[in-house]
Amino acid sequence: MTDRVLVSPAELFGDGVFETVHLRPDGPWLLDQHLARLARSAGRLDLALAPDEVRARVAALPPVTAASALRIIQTRESLHVTVSPIPASVLAERRDGIRVLSAPVADPPPWSTAAAKTLSYGPNFAAKRWAQAQGGDDLLWVSPAGYALEGPTASVVWLAGDELHSVPESAGVLAGTTAAELLSRAAAVDLRGSYRMSTLSELARADAIWFASALRGLAEVTSLDGVARARSPWTPRLLALLGY
Amino acid sequence: MTDRVLVSPAELFGDGVFETVHLRPDGPWLLDQHLARLARSAGRLDLALAPDEVRARVAALPPVTAASALRIIQTRESLHVTVSPIPASVLAERRDGIRVLSAPVADPPPWSTAAAKTLSYGPNFAAKRWAQAQGGDDLLWVSPAGYALEGPTASVVWLAGDELHSVPESAGVLAGTTAAELLSRAAAVDLRGSYRMSTLSELARADAIWFASALRGLAEVTSLDGVARARSPWTPRLLALLGY
């Protein structure tokens, strides 16, 4: 496990991009997809990235015996590849689900890097602290037009009948790697996967809702805006489908 | 000069607060004011801060022969105090002024940490890159109601007759340390200093406009939204007043 990295002070100002990968005993899961998104994020920040160096650094990591968090961090100055344990709080969210509160967000300004996965993650942490202060676990951002967008650190995925949906990247959300994999594998469990926009009230009528991210896998939404939701039998099935 | 710091990977995610202080040969300028703001910023992020440790670390720095950038950085895990040269680009802005473009911003969400000086500075850098792509040097954020707010990394200060103004903290801007010092010293050059709101069009009619920050001191706005502005005789006087 990596515990310390040497950086220049300028690297502490959130001016960079990253990926969090579920590092499994058989290797980093969905590495190609994560590296492709890392490259897109870097492009959006006019940030230099050497994909071959990233691959070499990841390939040089020793195997893990338990699933871990692999972080690939590209600042404006250097590349850092780190491995750390998955926090117990993340595993608890996967097991027990999360209470989600919706919150309106404004349309992003033209210089927004919201579609890149950047190191300026303080507002995302602040949003989660705010949710916790309101008695929730996490937030679901809702567009000015009333559409569900994403969480501060997760994509939203929902089941309506036999349709699994997530929000298209064209909505301005970060393209979710775990969500995309789930939609692409939906047929294996006799579901159909597609991207679509959903208003908050449509979403509330879904059969099940999850927050998808690399370390949580899927965290089922057990209440939305204070309204409790029954646990779905699909949660263990879909987690198994994704190898969590 | 500090060149490298040892951090945990979690410290690279912009979850912290900082101050940039103009470190002069006779010591750090306005240190008390910067430390007071650092404490307020930390409070807004529920972040632990040990003011005595900060003071001790700053006091232990060797004196500098040329004005330098002192950064006090408090992440969620540790404190870093660094000294580095002031970039030539910053000195050029003080000398030559800056071309500023106005840009609308939305009202902040309730979990916003915009009133804290946080390490999630990527969006501020992105805003400046965007300004540069539009042929400017920096941005001036304008509220939904049309009021001038601040730049991504500076307070706005303007002169109207014998009145020096800056934007009050109640507008949701970061309380500017350099701007506050300038307003408090206005009487020494037969001006009066006060905080007030100004619409963008009122601002455009000011006798002079500056962006104020610790390293730049004052950078005169030489064009606003593409309209050139005559250089003000007050720029060298006010810079001298502040010891730049």
Coordinates of C-alpha atoms in Angstrom, one line a residue:
Chain A
M1 CA 0.0 0.0 0.0
T2 CA 1.3 3.4 -0.9
D3 CA 1.3 5.7 2.0
R4 CA 3.1 8.9 1.1
V5 CA 4.0 10.8 -2.1
L6 CA 6.5 13.6 -2.7
V7 CA 4.9 16.6 -4.5
S8 CA 5.6 20.2 -5.2
P9 CA 3.3 22.6 -3.2
A10 CA 1.6 23.6 -6.5
E11 CA 0.3 20.0 -6.7
L12 CA -1.9 20.6 -3.6
F13 CA -4.3 23.0 -5.5
G14 CA -6.6 20.5 -7.2
D15 CA -5.3 21.3 -10.7
G16 CA -5.3 17.8 -12.1
V17 CA -7.4 14.7 -12.9
F18 CA -7.8 11.3 -11.5
E19 CA -9.4 7.9 -11.7
T20 CA -10.3 5.5 -8.9
V21 CA -10.2 1.9 -10.1
H22 CA -11.4 -1.2 -8.3
L23 CA -8.2 -3.1 -7.9
R24 CA -9.1 -6.8 -7.6
P25 CA -6.8 -9.8 -6.9
D26 CA -7.0 -10.6 -10.6
G27 CA -6.1 -7.1 -11.6
P28 CA -7.5 -3.6 -12.0
W29 CA -11.1 -3.8 -13.1
L30 CA -12.2 -1.8 -16.3
L31 CA -8.7 -0.4 -16.6
D32 CA -9.1 0.5 -20.3
Q33 CA -12.3 2.4 -19.7
H34 CA -10.8 4.3 -16.7
L35 CA -7.7 5.2 -18.7
A36 CA -9.8 6.4 -21.6
R37 CA -11.8 8.6 -19.3
L38 CA -8.6 9.9 -17.7
A39 CA -7.3 10.9 -21.1
R40 CA -10.6 12.7 -21.8
S41 CA -10.5 14.5 -18.5
A42 CA -6.9 15.6 -19.1
G43 CA -7.8 16.9 -22.5
R44 CA -10.5 19.1 -20.9
L45 CA -7.9 20.6 -18.6
D46 CA -5.2 21.1 -21.3
L47 CA -3.2 18.7 -19.1
A48 CA -0.3 16.6 -20.4
L49 CA -0.8 12.8 -19.9
A50 CA 1.5 9.9 -21.0
P51 CA -0.8 6.9 -21.4
D52 CA 2.1 4.5 -21.8
E53 CA 3.7 5.7 -18.6
V54 CA 0.4 5.3 -16.8
R55 CA 0.0 1.7 -18.1
A56 CA 3.6 0.9 -17.1
R57 CA 3.1 2.2 -13.6
V58 CA -0.1 0.3 -13.1
A59 CA 1.4 -2.9 -14.6
A60 CA 4.3 -2.7 -12.1
L61 CA 2.0 -2.8 -9.0
P62 CA 2.3 -5.9 -7.0
P63 CA -0.9 -8.1 -6.9
V64 CA -3.4 -7.5 -4.0
T65 CA -4.9 -10.2 -1.9
A66 CA -8.1 -8.1 -1.1
A67 CA -9.9 -5.7 -3.4
S68 CA -8.3 -2.3 -3.0
A69 CA -8.5 1.3 -4.3
L70 CA -6.1 2.1 -7.1
R71 CA -5.8 5.8 -7.7
I72 CA -4.2 7.2 -10.9
I73 CA -3.6 10.9 -10.2
Q74 CA -2.2 13.3 -12.9
T75 CA -1.4 16.8 -11.7
R76 CA -0.1 19.5 -13.9
E77 CA 3.4 18.4 -12.8
S78 CA 3.5 14.7 -12.3
L79 CA 1.8 11.3 -12.2
H80 CA 1.0 9.5 -9.0
V81 CA -0.2 5.9 -8.8
T82 CA -1.3 4.8 -5.4
V83 CA -3.0 1.8 -3.8
S84 CA -5.0 2.0 -0.5
P85 CA -7.6 -0.1 1.3
I86 CA -11.2 0.5 0.5
P87 CA -12.7 2.5 3.5
A88 CA -15.1 0.5 5.7
S89 CA -17.6 3.3 5.1
V90 CA -17.7 2.6 1.4
L91 CA -18.2 -1.1 2.0
A92 CA -21.0 -0.3 4.4
E93 CA -22.7 1.8 1.7
R94 CA -22.6 -1.1 -0.7
R95 CA -24.0 -3.4 1.9
D96 CA -26.6 -1.2 3.6
G97 CA -27.5 1.3 0.9
I98 CA -27.7 5.1 1.2
R99 CA -30.2 7.8 2.1
V100 CA -30.2 10.3 -0.7
L101 CA -31.4 13.9 -0.8
S102 CA -32.0 15.7 -4.0
A103 CA -30.5 19.2 -4.5
P104 CA -30.8 21.7 -7.3
V105 CA -27.7 22.8 -9.2
A106 CA -27.3 25.6 -11.7
D107 CA -26.2 25.0 -15.2
P108 CA -22.4 25.1 -15.4
P109 CA -20.4 28.1 -16.7
P110 CA -18.6 27.8 -20.0
W111 CA -15.3 27.2 -18.3
S112 CA -16.7 24.4 -16.2
T113 CA -14.6 21.2 -15.9
A114 CA -17.6 19.3 -14.4
A115 CA -17.4 16.8 -17.2
A116 CA -13.8 16.0 -16.2
K117 CA -12.9 14.0 -13.1
T118 CA -10.7 16.6 -11.4
L119 CA -8.7 16.8 -8.3
S120 CA -10.7 19.8 -7.1
Y121 CA -12.9 17.5 -5.1
G122 CA -13.5 19.8 -2.1
P123 CA -16.9 20.9 -3.3
N124 CA -17.9 17.2 -3.7
F125 CA -16.8 16.4 -0.1
A126 CA -18.6 19.6 1.0
A127 CA -21.8 18.5 -0.7
K128 CA -21.7 15.1 1.1
R129 CA -21.0 16.8 4.5
W130 CA -24.0 19.0 3.8
A131 CA -26.2 15.9 3.0
Q132 CA -25.1 14.4 6.2
A133 CA -25.9 17.5 8.2
Q134 CA -29.5 17.2 6.7
G135 CA -29.8 13.6 7.8
G136 CA -28.9 11.9 4.6
D137 CA -25.8 10.1 3.3
D138 CA -25.4 11.6 -0.2
L139 CA -26.9 14.1 -2.6
L140 CA -28.5 13.7 -6.0
W141 CA -28.0 16.8 -8.2
V142 CA -31.1 17.9 -10.1
S143 CA -30.8 20.2 -13.2
P144 CA -32.7 23.6 -13.4
A145 CA -35.2 21.8 -15.7
G146 CA -35.8 19.1 -13.0
Y147 CA -33.8 16.2 -14.4
A148 CA -31.8 13.9 -12.1
L149 CA -28.1 14.2 -12.9
E150 CA -25.6 12.5 -10.7
G151 CA -24.2 12.4 -7.2
P152 CA -21.1 14.3 -6.1
T153 CA -19.0 11.0 -6.4
A154 CA -21.3 8.6 -8.2
S155 CA -23.5 8.0 -11.3
V156 CA -27.2 7.3 -10.7
V157 CA -28.7 4.1 -12.2
W158 CA -32.3 2.9 -12.0
L159 CA -34.5 0.0 -12.9
A160 CA -37.9 0.6 -14.4
G161 CA -39.6 -2.7 -15.4
D162 CA -36.9 -4.6 -17.3
E163 CA -35.0 -1.4 -18.3
L164 CA -31.8 -0.3 -16.6
H165 CA -31.1 3.3 -17.2
S166 CA -28.4 5.9 -16.4
V167 CA -28.0 9.5 -17.4
P168 CA -26.3 10.3 -20.7
E169 CA -23.1 12.2 -20.7
S170 CA -24.8 14.8 -22.9
A171 CA -26.6 16.0 -19.7
G172 CA -23.2 17.3 -18.5
V173 CA -22.5 14.6 -16.1
L174 CA -19.3 12.6 -15.7
A175 CA -19.5 9.5 -17.8
G176 CA -19.7 6.7 -15.2
T177 CA -17.5 3.7 -15.8
T178 CA -19.2 1.3 -13.5
A179 CA -22.7 2.4 -14.7
A180 CA -21.6 2.0 -18.4
E181 CA -20.4 -1.5 -17.6
L182 CA -23.6 -2.4 -15.9
L183 CA -25.8 -1.2 -18.8
S184 CA -23.6 -3.1 -21.3
R185 CA -24.0 -6.3 -19.3
A186 CA -27.8 -6.0 -18.6
A187 CA -28.7 -8.6 -21.2
A188 CA -26.9 -11.3 -19.1
V189 CA -29.6 -10.9 -16.5
D190 CA -32.5 -10.4 -19.0
L191 CA -32.6 -6.7 -18.6
R192 CA -32.1 -4.0 -21.2
G193 CA -29.7 -1.1 -20.6
S194 CA -29.9 2.4 -22.1
Y195 CA -29.2 6.0 -21.3
R196 CA -32.1 8.4 -20.8
M197 CA -33.1 11.6 -18.9
S198 CA -35.5 11.2 -16.0
T199 CA -37.1 13.9 -13.9
L200 CA -36.8 13.5 -10.2
S201 CA -40.5 12.5 -9.8
E202 CA -40.1 9.8 -12.6
L203 CA -37.0 8.6 -10.8
A204 CA -38.9 8.3 -7.5
R205 CA -41.3 5.8 -9.2
A206 CA -38.5 3.6 -10.4
D207 CA -38.4 0.0 -9.1
A208 CA -34.9 0.5 -7.7
I209 CA -32.2 3.2 -7.7
W210 CA -28.5 2.9 -7.2
F211 CA -25.4 5.1 -6.9
A212 CA -22.7 3.5 -9.0
S213 CA -19.0 4.1 -8.6
A214 CA -15.8 2.0 -8.7
L215 CA -15.3 1.3 -5.1
R216 CA -19.0 1.1 -3.9
G217 CA -20.0 -0.8 -7.0
L218 CA -23.7 -0.2 -6.4
A219 CA -25.1 1.5 -3.3
E220 CA -28.9 1.1 -3.3
V221 CA -30.9 4.2 -2.6
T222 CA -32.9 3.2 0.5
S223 CA -34.6 6.6 0.8
L224 CA -35.0 9.5 -1.5
D225 CA -35.8 12.9 0.0
G226 CA -36.9 11.1 3.2
V227 CA -39.2 8.6 1.5
A228 CA -38.1 5.1 2.4
R229 CA -37.7 2.6 -0.5
A230 CA -38.0 -1.2 -0.2
R231 CA -34.7 -3.1 -0.8
S232 CA -34.6 -4.5 -4.3
P233 CA -33.8 -8.2 -5.0
W234 CA -31.8 -6.9 -7.9
T235 CA -29.1 -5.4 -5.7
P236 CA -27.3 -8.6 -4.9
R237 CA -27.8 -9.9 -8.5
L238 CA -26.4 -6.8 -10.1
L239 CA -23.4 -6.7 -7.7
A240 CA -22.7 -10.3 -8.5
L241 CA -23.0 -9.6 -12.2
L242 CA -20.3 -6.9 -11.8
G243 CA -18.1 -9.1 -9.7
Y244 CA -18.5 -7.3 -6.4
Chain B
M1 CA 12.8 28.0 -0.9
T2 CA 10.7 24.9 -0.2
D3 CA 10.6 22.7 -3.3
R4 CA 8.9 19.4 -2.3
V5 CA 6.5 18.3 0.4
L6 CA 5.6 14.8 1.5
V7 CA 1.8 14.1 1.6
S8 CA -0.6 11.3 1.7
P9 CA -2.5 10.7 -1.6
A10 CA -5.7 11.9 0.0
E11 CA -4.2 15.3 0.3
L12 CA -4.1 15.7 -3.5
F13 CA -7.9 16.1 -3.7
G14 CA -8.3 19.8 -2.9
D15 CA -9.9 19.2 0.5
G16 CA -8.3 21.9 2.5
V17 CA -7.7 25.7 2.8
F18 CA -4.8 28.0 2.2
E19 CA -3.5 31.5 2.3
T20 CA -0.9 33.1 0.1
V21 CA 1.0 35.8 1.9
H22 CA 3.4 38.4 0.5
L23 CA 6.6 37.5 2.3
R24 CA 8.8 40.6 2.4
P25 CA 12.3 41.0 3.6
D26 CA 10.9 42.5 6.8
G27 CA 8.5 39.6 7.3
P28 CA 5.2 38.2 6.2
W29 CA 2.9 41.1 5.3
L30 CA -0.6 41.2 6.9
L31 CA 0.1 37.9 8.6
D32 CA -2.6 38.4 11.3
Q33 CA -5.2 39.1 8.7
H34 CA -4.3 36.1 6.6
L35 CA -4.3 33.8 9.7
A36 CA -7.7 35.1 10.7
R37 CA -9.1 34.3 7.3
L38 CA -7.4 30.9 7.3
A39 CA -9.2 30.1 10.5
R40 CA -12.5 31.2 9.1
S41 CA -12.0 29.2 6.0
A42 CA -11.1 26.1 8.0
G43 CA -14.2 26.6 10.1
R44 CA -16.3 26.6 6.9
L45 CA -14.9 23.2 5.9
D46 CA -15.1 21.7 9.4
L47 CA -11.3 21.4 9.2
A48 CA -9.0 21.2 12.3
L49 CA -6.4 24.0 12.4
A50 CA -3.8 24.7 15.1
P51 CA -3.1 28.5 14.9
D52 CA -0.1 28.3 17.3
E53 CA 1.5 25.6 15.1
V54 CA 0.9 27.8 12.1
R55 CA 2.5 30.8 13.8
A56 CA 5.5 28.7 15.0
R57 CA 6.1 27.3 11.5
V58 CA 6.0 30.8 9.9
A59 CA 8.2 32.3 12.6
A60 CA 10.8 29.6 12.0
L61 CA 11.2 30.5 8.3
P62 CA 14.5 32.1 7.4
P63 CA 14.3 35.7 6.2
V64 CA 14.0 36.3 2.4
T65 CA 16.1 38.8 0.5
A66 CA 13.5 39.4 -2.2
A67 CA 9.7 39.4 -1.8
S68 CA 8.4 35.9 -2.1
A69 CA 5.2 33.8 -1.9
L70 CA 4.5 32.3 1.4
R71 CA 1.8 29.6 1.3
I72 CA 0.1 28.2 4.4
I73 CA -1.7 25.1 3.4
Q74 CA -3.9 23.1 5.7
T75 CA -5.3 19.9 4.3
R76 CA -7.6 17.5 6.3
E77 CA -4.4 15.7 7.4
S78 CA -1.6 18.1 7.8
L79 CA -0.1 21.6 7.6
H80 CA 2.3 22.7 5.0
V81 CA 4.2 26.0 5.0
T82 CA 6.1 26.8 1.8
V83 CA 8.1 29.6 0.3
S84 CA 8.6 30.1 -3.4
P85 CA 9.5 32.9 -5.8
I86 CA 6.7 35.2 -7.1
P87 CA 6.1 34.1 -10.7
A88 CA 7.3 36.6 -13.4
S89 CA 3.7 36.5 -14.9
V90 CA 2.3 37.9 -11.6
L91 CA 4.9 40.7 -11.5
A92 CA 4.0 41.5 -15.1
E93 CA 0.3 41.8 -14.2
R94 CA 1.2 44.3 -11.5
R95 CA 3.4 46.3 -13.9
D96 CA 1.3 46.1 -17.1
G97 CA -2.2 45.6 -15.9
I98 CA -4.8 43.0 -17.1
R99 CA -7.5 42.7 -19.6
V100 CA -10.6 41.5 -17.8
L101 CA -13.7 39.9 -19.2
S102 CA -17.0 39.8 -17.2
A103 CA -18.7 36.4 -16.9
P104 CA -22.0 35.6 -15.2
V105 CA -22.0 33.1 -12.4
A106 CA -25.0 31.4 -10.7
D107 CA -25.8 31.8 -7.0
P108 CA -23.9 29.2 -5.0
P109 CA -25.6 26.1 -3.6
P110 CA -26.1 25.8 0.1
W111 CA -23.1 23.5 0.5
S112 CA -20.8 26.0 -1.3
T113 CA -17.4 26.7 0.2
A114 CA -17.0 29.7 -2.1
A115 CA -16.5 32.0 1.0
A116 CA -13.6 29.9 2.1
K117 CA -10.2 30.0 0.4
T118 CA -10.0 26.3 -0.5
L119 CA -7.4 24.1 -2.2
S120 CA -10.0 23.1 -4.8
Y121 CA -8.6 25.7 -7.1
G122 CA -8.9 23.9 -10.4
P123 CA -12.1 25.7 -11.4
N124 CA -10.3 29.0 -10.7
F125 CA -7.4 28.0 -13.0
A126 CA -9.9 26.8 -15.6
A127 CA -11.7 30.2 -15.5
K128 CA -8.5 32.0 -16.2
R129 CA -7.6 29.6 -19.0
W130 CA -11.0 30.3 -20.5
A131 CA -10.5 34.1 -20.2
Q132 CA -7.1 33.7 -22.0
A133 CA -8.8 31.6 -24.8
Q134 CA -11.2 34.6 -25.2
G135 CA -8.3 37.1 -25.5
G136 CA -8.4 38.3 -21.9
D137 CA -6.1 37.8 -18.9
D138 CA -8.7 37.3 -16.2
L139 CA -12.4 37.1 -15.4
L140 CA -14.7 39.2 -13.3
W141 CA -17.6 37.2 -12.0
V142 CA -21.0 38.9 -12.1
S143 CA -24.0 37.8 -10.0
P144 CA -27.4 36.9 -11.5
A145 CA -28.6 40.3 -10.5
G146 CA -25.8 42.0 -12.4
Y147 CA -23.4 43.0 -9.6
A148 CA -19.7 42.7 -10.0
L149 CA -18.3 40.1 -7.5
E150 CA -14.7 39.1 -7.7
G151 CA -12.1 37.5 -9.9
P152 CA -11.2 33.8 -9.7
T153 CA -8.1 34.7 -7.6
A154 CA -8.5 38.4 -6.7
S155 CA -10.8 41.0 -5.2
V156 CA -12.0 43.9 -7.3
V157 CA -11.3 47.4 -6.1
W158 CA -12.3 50.6 -7.9
L159 CA -12.0 54.4 -7.5
A160 CA -15.0 56.7 -8.1
G161 CA -14.1 60.3 -7.4
D162 CA -12.3 60.2 -4.1
E163 CA -14.0 57.0 -3.0
L164 CA -12.2 53.6 -3.1
H165 CA -14.6 50.7 -3.0
S166 CA -14.5 46.9 -2.9
V167 CA -17.3 44.3 -2.7
P168 CA -18.6 43.4 0.7
E169 CA -18.2 39.9 2.0
S170 CA -22.0 39.7 2.3
A171 CA -22.1 39.4 -1.5
G172 CA -20.7 35.9 -1.1
V173 CA -17.2 36.8 -2.2
L174 CA -14.0 35.9 -0.4
A175 CA -13.0 38.6 2.0
G176 CA -9.9 40.2 0.3
T177 CA -7.0 40.8 2.6
T178 CA -5.1 43.2 0.3
A179 CA -8.3 45.0 -0.6
A180 CA -9.3 45.5 3.1
E181 CA -5.8 46.9 3.9
L182 CA -6.1 49.3 0.9
L183 CA -9.5 50.6 2.0
S184 CA -8.3 51.0 5.6
R185 CA -5.4 53.1 4.5
A186 CA -7.3 55.2 2.0
A187 CA -7.3 58.3 4.2
A188 CA -3.5 58.4 4.0
V189 CA -3.8 59.5 0.4
D190 CA -6.9 61.7 0.9
L191 CA -9.3 59.0 -0.3
R192 CA -12.2 57.4 1.5
G193 CA -12.6 53.6 1.6
S194 CA -15.8 51.7 1.8
Y195 CA -17.6 48.5 0.7
R196 CA -20.4 48.6 -1.7
M197 CA -22.1 46.7 -4.4
S198 CA -21.8 47.9 -8.0
T199 CA -23.4 46.8 -11.2
L200 CA -21.1 46.0 -14.0
S201 CA -22.1 49.1 -15.9
E202 CA -21.5 51.3 -12.9
L203 CA -18.1 49.7 -12.5
A204 CA -17.3 50.4 -16.1
R205 CA -17.7 54.1 -15.4
A206 CA -15.2 54.0 -12.4
D207 CA -12.1 56.2 -12.7
A208 CA -9.9 53.1 -12.2
I209 CA -10.4 49.4 -11.5
W210 CA -7.9 47.0 -9.9
F211 CA -7.7 43.3 -9.1
A212 CA -6.2 43.0 -5.6
S213 CA -4.4 40.0 -4.3
A214 CA -1.4 39.3 -2.1
L215 CA 1.2 38.6 -4.7
R216 CA 0.0 41.0 -7.4
G217 CA -0.8 43.7 -4.9
L218 CA -2.9 45.7 -7.4
A219 CA -3.2 44.8 -11.1
E220 CA -4.9 47.6 -13.0
V221 CA -7.7 46.7 -15.3
T222 CA -6.6 48.1 -18.6
S223 CA -9.6 46.8 -20.5
L224 CA -13.0 45.6 -19.4
D225 CA -15.0 43.4 -21.9
G226 CA -12.7 44.6 -24.7
V227 CA -13.1 48.4 -23.9
A228 CA -9.7 49.9 -23.3
R229 CA -9.2 52.0 -20.1
A230 CA -6.6 54.8 -19.6
R231 CA -3.9 54.0 -17.1
S232 CA -4.6 55.7 -13.7
P233 CA -2.1 57.9 -11.9
W234 CA -3.4 56.2 -8.8
T235 CA -1.9 52.8 -9.6
P236 CA 1.7 53.6 -8.6
R237 CA 0.5 55.7 -5.6
L238 CA -1.6 53.0 -4.2
L239 CA 1.0 50.3 -4.9
A240 CA 3.5 52.5 -3.0
L241 CA 1.0 53.0 -0.2
L242 CA 0.8 49.2 0.2
G243 CA 4.6 48.8 0.1
Y244 CA 4.7 47.0 -3.3

